Tab-separated table of C-alpha atoms and ligand atoms in Angstrom:
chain	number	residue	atom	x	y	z
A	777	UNK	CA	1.403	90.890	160.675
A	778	UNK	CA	-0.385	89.251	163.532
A	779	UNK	CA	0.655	90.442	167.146
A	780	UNK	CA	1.741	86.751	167.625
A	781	UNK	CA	4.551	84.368	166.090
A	782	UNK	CA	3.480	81.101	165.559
A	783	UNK	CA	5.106	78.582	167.687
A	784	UNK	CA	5.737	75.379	165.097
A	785	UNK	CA	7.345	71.907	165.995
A	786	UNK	CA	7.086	70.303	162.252
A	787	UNK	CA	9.571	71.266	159.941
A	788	UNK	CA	7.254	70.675	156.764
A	789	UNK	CA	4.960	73.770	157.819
A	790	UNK	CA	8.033	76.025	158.351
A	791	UNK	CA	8.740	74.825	154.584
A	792	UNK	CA	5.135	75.472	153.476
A	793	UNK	CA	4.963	79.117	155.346
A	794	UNK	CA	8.062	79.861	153.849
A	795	UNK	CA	6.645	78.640	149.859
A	796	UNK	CA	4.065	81.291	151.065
A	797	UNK	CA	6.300	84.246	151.472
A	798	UNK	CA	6.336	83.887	155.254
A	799	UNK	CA	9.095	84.556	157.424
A	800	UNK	CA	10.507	81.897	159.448
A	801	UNK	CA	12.662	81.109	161.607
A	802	UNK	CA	14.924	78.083	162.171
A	803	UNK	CA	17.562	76.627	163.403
A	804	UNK	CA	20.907	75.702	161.898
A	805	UNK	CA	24.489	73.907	162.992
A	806	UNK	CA	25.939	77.997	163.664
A	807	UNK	CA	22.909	80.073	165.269
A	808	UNK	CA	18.824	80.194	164.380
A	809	UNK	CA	18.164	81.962	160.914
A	810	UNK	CA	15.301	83.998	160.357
A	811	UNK	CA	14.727	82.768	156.546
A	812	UNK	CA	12.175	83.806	153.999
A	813	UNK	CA	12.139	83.405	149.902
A	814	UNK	CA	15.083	84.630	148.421
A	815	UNK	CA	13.664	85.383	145.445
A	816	UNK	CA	10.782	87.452	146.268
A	817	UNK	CA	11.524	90.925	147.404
A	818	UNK	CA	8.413	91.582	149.611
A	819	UNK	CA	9.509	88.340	151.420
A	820	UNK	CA	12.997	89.613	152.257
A	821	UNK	CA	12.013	93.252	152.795
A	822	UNK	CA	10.050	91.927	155.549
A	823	UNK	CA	13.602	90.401	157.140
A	824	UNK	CA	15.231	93.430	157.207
A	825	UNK	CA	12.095	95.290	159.112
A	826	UNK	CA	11.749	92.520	162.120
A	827	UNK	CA	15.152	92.960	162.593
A	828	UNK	CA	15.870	96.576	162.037
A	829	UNK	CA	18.493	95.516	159.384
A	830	UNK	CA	20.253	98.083	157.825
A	831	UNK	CA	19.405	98.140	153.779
A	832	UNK	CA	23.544	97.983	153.036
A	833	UNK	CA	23.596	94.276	154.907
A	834	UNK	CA	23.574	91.974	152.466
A	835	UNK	CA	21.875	88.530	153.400
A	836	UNK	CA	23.254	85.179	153.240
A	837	UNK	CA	21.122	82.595	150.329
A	838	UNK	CA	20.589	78.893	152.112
A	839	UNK	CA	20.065	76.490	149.418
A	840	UNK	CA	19.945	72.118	150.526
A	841	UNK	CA	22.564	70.959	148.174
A	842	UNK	CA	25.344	72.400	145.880
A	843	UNK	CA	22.821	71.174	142.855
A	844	UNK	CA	21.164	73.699	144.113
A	845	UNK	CA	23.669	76.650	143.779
A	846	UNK	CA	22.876	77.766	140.124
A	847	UNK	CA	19.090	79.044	141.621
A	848	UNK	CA	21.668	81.815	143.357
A	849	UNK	CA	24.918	82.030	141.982
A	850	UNK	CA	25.408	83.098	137.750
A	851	UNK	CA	29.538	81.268	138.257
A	852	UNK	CA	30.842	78.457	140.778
A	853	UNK	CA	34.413	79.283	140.647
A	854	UNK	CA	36.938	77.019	140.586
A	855	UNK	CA	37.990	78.014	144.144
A	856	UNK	CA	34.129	77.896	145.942
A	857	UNK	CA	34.588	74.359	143.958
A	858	UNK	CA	37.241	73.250	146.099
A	859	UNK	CA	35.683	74.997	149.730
A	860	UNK	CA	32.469	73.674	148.903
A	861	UNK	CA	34.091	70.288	148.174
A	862	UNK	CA	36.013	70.321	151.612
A	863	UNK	CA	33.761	72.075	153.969
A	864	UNK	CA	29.952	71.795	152.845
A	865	UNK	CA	27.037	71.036	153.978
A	866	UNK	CA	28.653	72.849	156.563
A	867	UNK	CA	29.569	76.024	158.750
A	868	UNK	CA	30.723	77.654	155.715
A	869	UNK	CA	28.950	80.699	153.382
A	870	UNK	CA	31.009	81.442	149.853
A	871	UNK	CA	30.646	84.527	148.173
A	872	UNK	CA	30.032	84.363	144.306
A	873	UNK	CA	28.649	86.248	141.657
A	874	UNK	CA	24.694	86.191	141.882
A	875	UNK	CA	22.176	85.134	139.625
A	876	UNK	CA	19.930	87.803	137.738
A	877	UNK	CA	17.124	86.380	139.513
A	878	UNK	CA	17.935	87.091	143.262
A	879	UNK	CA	16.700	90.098	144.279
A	880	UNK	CA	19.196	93.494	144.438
A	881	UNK	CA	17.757	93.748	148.496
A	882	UNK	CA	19.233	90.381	149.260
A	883	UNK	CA	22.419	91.728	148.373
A	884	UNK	CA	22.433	94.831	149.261
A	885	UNK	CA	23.223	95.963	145.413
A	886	UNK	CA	26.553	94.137	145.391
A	887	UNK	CA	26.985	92.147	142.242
A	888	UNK	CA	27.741	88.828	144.001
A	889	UNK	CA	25.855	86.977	146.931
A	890	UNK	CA	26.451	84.775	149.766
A	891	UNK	CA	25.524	81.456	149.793
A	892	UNK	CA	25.478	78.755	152.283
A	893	UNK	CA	24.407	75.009	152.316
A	894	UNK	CA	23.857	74.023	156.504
A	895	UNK	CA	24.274	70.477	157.606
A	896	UNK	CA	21.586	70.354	160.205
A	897	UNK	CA	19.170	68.348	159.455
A	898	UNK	CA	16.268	70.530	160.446
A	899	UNK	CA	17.234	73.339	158.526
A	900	UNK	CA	17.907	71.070	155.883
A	901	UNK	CA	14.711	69.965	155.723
A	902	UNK	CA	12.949	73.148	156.256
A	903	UNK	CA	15.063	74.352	152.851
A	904	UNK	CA	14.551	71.433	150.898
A	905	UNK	CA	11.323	70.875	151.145
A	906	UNK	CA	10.279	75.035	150.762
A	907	UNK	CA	11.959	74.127	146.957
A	908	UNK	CA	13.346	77.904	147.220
A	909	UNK	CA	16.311	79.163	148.275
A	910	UNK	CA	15.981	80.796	151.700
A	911	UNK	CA	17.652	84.286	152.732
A	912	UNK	CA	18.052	84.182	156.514
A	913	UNK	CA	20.714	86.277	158.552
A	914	UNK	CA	20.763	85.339	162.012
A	915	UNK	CA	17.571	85.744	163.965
A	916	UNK	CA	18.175	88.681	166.307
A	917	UNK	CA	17.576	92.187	166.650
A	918	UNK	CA	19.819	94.060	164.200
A	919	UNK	CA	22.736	94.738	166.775
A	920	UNK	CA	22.134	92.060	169.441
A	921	UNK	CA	23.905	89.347	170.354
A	922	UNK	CA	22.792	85.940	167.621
A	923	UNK	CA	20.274	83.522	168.829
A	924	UNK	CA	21.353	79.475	169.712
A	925	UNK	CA	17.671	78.659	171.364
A	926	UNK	CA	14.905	79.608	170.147
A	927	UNK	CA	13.357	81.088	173.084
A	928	UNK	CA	15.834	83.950	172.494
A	929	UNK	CA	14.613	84.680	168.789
A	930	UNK	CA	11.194	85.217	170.624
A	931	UNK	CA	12.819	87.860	172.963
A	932	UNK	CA	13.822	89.755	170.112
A	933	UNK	CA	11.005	88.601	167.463
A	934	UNK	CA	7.803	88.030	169.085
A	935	UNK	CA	5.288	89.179	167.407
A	936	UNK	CA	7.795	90.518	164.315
A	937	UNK	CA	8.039	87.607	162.639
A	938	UNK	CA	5.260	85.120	161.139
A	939	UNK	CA	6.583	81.839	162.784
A	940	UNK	CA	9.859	80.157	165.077
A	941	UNK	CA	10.347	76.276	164.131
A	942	UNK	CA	10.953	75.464	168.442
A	943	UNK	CA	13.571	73.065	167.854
A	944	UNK	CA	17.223	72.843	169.699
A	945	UNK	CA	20.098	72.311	167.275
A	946	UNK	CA	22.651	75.163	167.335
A	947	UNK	CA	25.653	72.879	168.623
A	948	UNK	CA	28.585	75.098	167.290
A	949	UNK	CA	27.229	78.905	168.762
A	950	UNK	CA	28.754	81.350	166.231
A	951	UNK	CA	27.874	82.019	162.338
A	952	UNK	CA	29.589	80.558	159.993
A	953	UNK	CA	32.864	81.560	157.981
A	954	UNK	CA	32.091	83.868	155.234
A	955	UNK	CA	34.736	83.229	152.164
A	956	UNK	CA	35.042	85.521	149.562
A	957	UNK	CA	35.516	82.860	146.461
A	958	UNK	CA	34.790	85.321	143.510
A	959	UNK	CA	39.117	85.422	142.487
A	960	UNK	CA	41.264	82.937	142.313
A	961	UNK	CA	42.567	82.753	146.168
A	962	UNK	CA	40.052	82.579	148.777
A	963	UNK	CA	39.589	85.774	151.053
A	964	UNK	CA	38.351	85.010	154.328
A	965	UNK	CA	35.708	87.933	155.363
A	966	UNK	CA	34.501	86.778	158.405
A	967	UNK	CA	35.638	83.700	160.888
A	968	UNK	CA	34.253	80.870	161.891
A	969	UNK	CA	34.106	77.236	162.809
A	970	UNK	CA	36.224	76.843	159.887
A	971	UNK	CA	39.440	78.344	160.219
A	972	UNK	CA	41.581	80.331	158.171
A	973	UNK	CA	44.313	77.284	158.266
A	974	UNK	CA	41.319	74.889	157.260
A	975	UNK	CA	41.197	76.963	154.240
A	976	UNK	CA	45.245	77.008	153.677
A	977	UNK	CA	44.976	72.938	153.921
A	978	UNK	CA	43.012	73.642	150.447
A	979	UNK	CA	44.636	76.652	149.391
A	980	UNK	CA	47.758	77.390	150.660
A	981	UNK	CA	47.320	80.940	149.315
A	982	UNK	CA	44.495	81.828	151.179
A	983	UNK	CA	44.331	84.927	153.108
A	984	UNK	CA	42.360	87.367	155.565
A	985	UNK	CA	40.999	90.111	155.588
A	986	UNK	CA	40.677	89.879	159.330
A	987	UNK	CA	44.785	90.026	159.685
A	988	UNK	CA	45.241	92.370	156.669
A	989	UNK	CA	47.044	95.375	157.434
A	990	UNK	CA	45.207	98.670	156.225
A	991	UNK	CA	47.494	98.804	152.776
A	992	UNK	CA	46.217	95.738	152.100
A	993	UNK	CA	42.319	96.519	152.775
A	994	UNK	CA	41.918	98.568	149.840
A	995	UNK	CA	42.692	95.697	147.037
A	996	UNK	CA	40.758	92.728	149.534
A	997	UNK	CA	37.258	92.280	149.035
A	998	UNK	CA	34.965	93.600	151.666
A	999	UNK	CA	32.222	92.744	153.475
A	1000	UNK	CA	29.410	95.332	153.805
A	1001	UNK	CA	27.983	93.754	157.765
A	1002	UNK	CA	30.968	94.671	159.381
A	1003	UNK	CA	30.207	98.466	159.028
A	1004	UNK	CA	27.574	98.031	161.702
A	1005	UNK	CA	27.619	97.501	165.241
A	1006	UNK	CA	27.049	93.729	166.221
A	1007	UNK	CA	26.649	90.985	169.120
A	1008	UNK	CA	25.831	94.352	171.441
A	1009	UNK	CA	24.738	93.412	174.753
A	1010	UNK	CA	23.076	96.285	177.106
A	1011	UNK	CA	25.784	95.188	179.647
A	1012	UNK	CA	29.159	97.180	179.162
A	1013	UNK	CA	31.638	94.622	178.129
A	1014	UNK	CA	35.183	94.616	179.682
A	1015	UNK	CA	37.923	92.038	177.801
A	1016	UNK	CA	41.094	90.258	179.697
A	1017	UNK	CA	43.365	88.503	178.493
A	1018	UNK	CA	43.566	86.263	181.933
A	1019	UNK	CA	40.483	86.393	184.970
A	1020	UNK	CA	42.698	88.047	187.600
A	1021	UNK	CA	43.690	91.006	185.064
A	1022	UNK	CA	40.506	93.487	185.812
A	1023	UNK	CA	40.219	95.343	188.408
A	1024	UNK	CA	36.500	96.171	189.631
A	1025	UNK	CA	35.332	98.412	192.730
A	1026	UNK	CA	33.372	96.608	195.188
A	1027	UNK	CA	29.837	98.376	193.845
A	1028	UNK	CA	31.196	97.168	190.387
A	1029	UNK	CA	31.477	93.883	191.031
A	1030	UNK	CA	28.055	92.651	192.611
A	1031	UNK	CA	26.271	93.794	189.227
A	1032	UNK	CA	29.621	92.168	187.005
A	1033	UNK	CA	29.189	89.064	184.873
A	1034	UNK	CA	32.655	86.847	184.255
A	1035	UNK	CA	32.550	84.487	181.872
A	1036	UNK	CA	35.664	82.903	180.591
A	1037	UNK	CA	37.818	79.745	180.384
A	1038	UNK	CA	39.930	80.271	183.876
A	1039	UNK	CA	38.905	79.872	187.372
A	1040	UNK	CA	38.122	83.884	188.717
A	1041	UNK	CA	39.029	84.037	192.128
A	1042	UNK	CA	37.585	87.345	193.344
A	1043	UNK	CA	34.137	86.777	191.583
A	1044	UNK	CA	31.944	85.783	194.968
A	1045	UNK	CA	30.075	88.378	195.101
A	1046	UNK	CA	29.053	89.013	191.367
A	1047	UNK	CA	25.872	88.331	189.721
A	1048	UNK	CA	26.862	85.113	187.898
A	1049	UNK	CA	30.152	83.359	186.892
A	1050	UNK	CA	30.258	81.113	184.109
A	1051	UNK	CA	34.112	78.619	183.756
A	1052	UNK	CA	33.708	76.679	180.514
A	1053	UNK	CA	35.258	73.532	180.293
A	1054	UNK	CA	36.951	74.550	176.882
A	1055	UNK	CA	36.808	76.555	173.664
A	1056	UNK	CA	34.031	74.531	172.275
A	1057	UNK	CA	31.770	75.250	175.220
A	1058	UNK	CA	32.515	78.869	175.746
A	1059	UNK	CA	32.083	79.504	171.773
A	1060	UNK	CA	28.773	77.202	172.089
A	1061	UNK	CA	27.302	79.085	174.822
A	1062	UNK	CA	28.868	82.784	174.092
A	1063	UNK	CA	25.566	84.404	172.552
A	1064	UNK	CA	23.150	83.075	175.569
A	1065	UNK	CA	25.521	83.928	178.154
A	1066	UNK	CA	25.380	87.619	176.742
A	1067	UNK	CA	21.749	87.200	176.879
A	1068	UNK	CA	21.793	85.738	180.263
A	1069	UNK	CA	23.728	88.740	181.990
A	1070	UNK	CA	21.158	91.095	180.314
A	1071	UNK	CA	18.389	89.191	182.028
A	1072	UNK	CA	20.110	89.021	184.922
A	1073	UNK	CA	20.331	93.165	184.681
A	1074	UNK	CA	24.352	92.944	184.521
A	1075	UNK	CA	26.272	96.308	184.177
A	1076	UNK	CA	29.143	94.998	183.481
A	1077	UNK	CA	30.219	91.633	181.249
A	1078	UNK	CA	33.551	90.727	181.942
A	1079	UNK	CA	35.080	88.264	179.410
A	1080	UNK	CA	38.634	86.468	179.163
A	1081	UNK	CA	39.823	86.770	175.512
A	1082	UNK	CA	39.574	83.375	173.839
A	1083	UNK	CA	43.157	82.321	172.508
A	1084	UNK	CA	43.391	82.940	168.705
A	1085	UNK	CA	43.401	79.500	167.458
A	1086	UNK	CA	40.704	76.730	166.316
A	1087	UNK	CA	37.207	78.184	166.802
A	1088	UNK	CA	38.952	81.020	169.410
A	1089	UNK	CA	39.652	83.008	166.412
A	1090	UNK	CA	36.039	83.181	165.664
A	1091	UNK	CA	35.087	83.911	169.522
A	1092	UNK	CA	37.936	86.533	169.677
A	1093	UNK	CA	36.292	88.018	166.741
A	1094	UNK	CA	32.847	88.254	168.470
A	1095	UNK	CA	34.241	89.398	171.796
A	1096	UNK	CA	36.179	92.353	170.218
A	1097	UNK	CA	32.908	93.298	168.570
A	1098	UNK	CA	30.067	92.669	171.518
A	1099	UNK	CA	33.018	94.734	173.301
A	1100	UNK	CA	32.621	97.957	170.396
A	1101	UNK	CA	35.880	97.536	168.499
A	1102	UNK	CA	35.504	97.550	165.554
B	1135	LIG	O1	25.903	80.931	160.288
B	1135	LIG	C1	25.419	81.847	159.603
B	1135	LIG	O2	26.022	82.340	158.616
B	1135	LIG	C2	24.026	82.364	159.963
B	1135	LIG	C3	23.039	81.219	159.787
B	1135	LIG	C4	21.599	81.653	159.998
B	1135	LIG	O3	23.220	80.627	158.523
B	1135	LIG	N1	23.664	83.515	159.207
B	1135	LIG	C5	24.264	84.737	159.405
B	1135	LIG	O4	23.763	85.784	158.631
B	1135	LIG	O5	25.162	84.914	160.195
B	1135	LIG	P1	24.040	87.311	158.941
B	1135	LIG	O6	23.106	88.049	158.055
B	1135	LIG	O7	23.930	87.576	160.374
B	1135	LIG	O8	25.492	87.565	158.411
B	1135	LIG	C6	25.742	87.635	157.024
B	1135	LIG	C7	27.177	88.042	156.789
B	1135	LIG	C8	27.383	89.526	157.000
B	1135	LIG	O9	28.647	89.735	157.630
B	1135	LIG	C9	27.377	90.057	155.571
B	1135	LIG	O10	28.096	91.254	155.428
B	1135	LIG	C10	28.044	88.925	154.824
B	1135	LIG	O11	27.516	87.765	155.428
B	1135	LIG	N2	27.672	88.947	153.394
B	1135	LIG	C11	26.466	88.668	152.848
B	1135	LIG	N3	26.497	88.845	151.513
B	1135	LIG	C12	27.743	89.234	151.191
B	1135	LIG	C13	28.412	89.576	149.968
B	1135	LIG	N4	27.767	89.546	148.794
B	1135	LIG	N5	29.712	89.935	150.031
B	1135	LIG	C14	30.373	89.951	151.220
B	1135	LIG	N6	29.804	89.654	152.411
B	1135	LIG	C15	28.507	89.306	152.408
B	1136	LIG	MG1	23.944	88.492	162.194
């Protein structure tokens, strides 16, 4: 690999360096992927060594239209039917049985595979025009926060990657929801822009594993990532339910980060404090402002709790996890 990454503003030689067996990466609607060939092992085994990505990750299969989905998937069920109907191109990755010809790396062994079909037009293009459906997890370290602009890739991937398309598009700030679709209710594996009642407007009997209580685990499907640690900032993160809820000696506080949705009134003399004008914004900007305090050389990230409804359930999600919980 060259000790630089290509810097690219055209989306049709991120397509053509992908065709190549490249790796690439490019934004979507959620955060940047870094994407190469799904079907050629030596182009995905080079994924998980930029990022450090544990072998038992499975990676999610970006194809540019549900026409698409038989180069991945050997079965659309009747239920990723409906999802996909509803929710796609968009935030939204259903898991299904996979296709003999995607490699048993992109998958991590499992029998069935994630697939996702973005509605941003760059990484549209980028995928449609490669003629191949692209494996990309997000575009980070294995263990870092995700990436929403693409000079944050580079401060993970410089130099570990072939090429970065430099475009802006990450508008909603947190992956997408991962739905198991393989039975005949959907199972909700990871959340997301789209919301566990989005799915219950579809099917009324669908359910989470993210609320399941642990006798109900063992008969859900799983999902292999969340056995690692994730969205890890260096900073040690601190969560509260409301701003005025942590306490912090005065040494504490000049190297403490808030970021939240409230006012915090005894914040003047810490590093940085970020109010967000709503969930939207504070999910949006979440990753970078994790980022941000790192750069900053924060020792402490203190972050309100989003509220567990809309895309809050999602943030909540991401919080508990940059926080350690697991
Ligand atoms: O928004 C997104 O989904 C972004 C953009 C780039 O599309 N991608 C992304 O990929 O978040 P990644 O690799 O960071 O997360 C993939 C998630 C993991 O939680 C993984 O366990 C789950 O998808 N996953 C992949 N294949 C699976 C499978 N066969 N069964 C269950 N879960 C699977
Ligand atoms: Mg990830």
């Amino acid at each position: 690999m060259s000790s630089k990454t290509l810097r690219l503003s055209d989306a049709a030689v991120a397509a053509s360096l992908l065709r190549e067996g490249k790796t690439v990466a490019f934004p979507t609607e959620t955060v940047f992927g870094l994407g190469a060939n799904a079907l050629s092992a030596g182009s995905v085994e080079r994924i998980f060594r930029a990022k450090g990505r544990p072998a038992d990750n499975p990676l999610i299969v970006h194809l540019g239209a549900s026409q698409d989905l038989p180069m991945a998937v050997s079965e659309v069920t009747q239920v990723a039917q409906d999802l996909l109907a509803a929710f796609s191109p968009g935030p939204i990755t259903v898991v299904l049985p996979k296709c003999a010809e995607i490699p048993d790396l992109v998958t991590g062994g499992l029998d069935t595979v994630a697939v996702r079909i973005p509605s941003c037009p760059i990484a549209q293009q980028v995928i449609q025009e490669s003629r191949r459906p692209i494996a990309a997890p997000s575009a980070n370290r294995s263990g870092r926060p995700s990436s929403t602009r693409w000079q944050s890739v580079l401060e993970d991937l410089d130099g570990r990657i072939d090429a970065i398309l430099c475009k802006e598009s990450a508008t909603i700030g947190l992956e997408s929801t991962v739905v198991d679709c393989t039975g005949d209710v959907p199972v909700l594996l990871r959340p997301g822009a789209i919301t566990l009642p989005d799915l219950q407007r579809i099917h009324p009997g669908a359910k989470s594993r993210c609320d399941a209580v642990p006798a109900e685990l063992e008969s859900l499907p799983n999902s292999p990532g969340l056995r690692h640690p994730h969205y890890r900032p260096n900073a040690k993160v601190l969560l509260y339910e409301r701003a005025d809820g942590v306490e912090l000696s005065d040494a504490e506080r000049t190297q403490a980060v808030f970021l939240g949705l409230s006012e915090v009134a005894q914040a003047e003399d810490c590093l940085w404090t970020q109010t967000y004008p709503d969930l939207d914004a504070y999910a949006a900007h979440f990753y970078e402002a994790l980022r941000e305090a790192d750069r900053l050389g924060a020792k402490v990230i203190v972050l309100e709790l989003a509220p567990n409804q809309g895309i809050g359930a999602a943030l909540r999600d991401r919080q508990l996890r940059a926080a350690g919980h697991k």
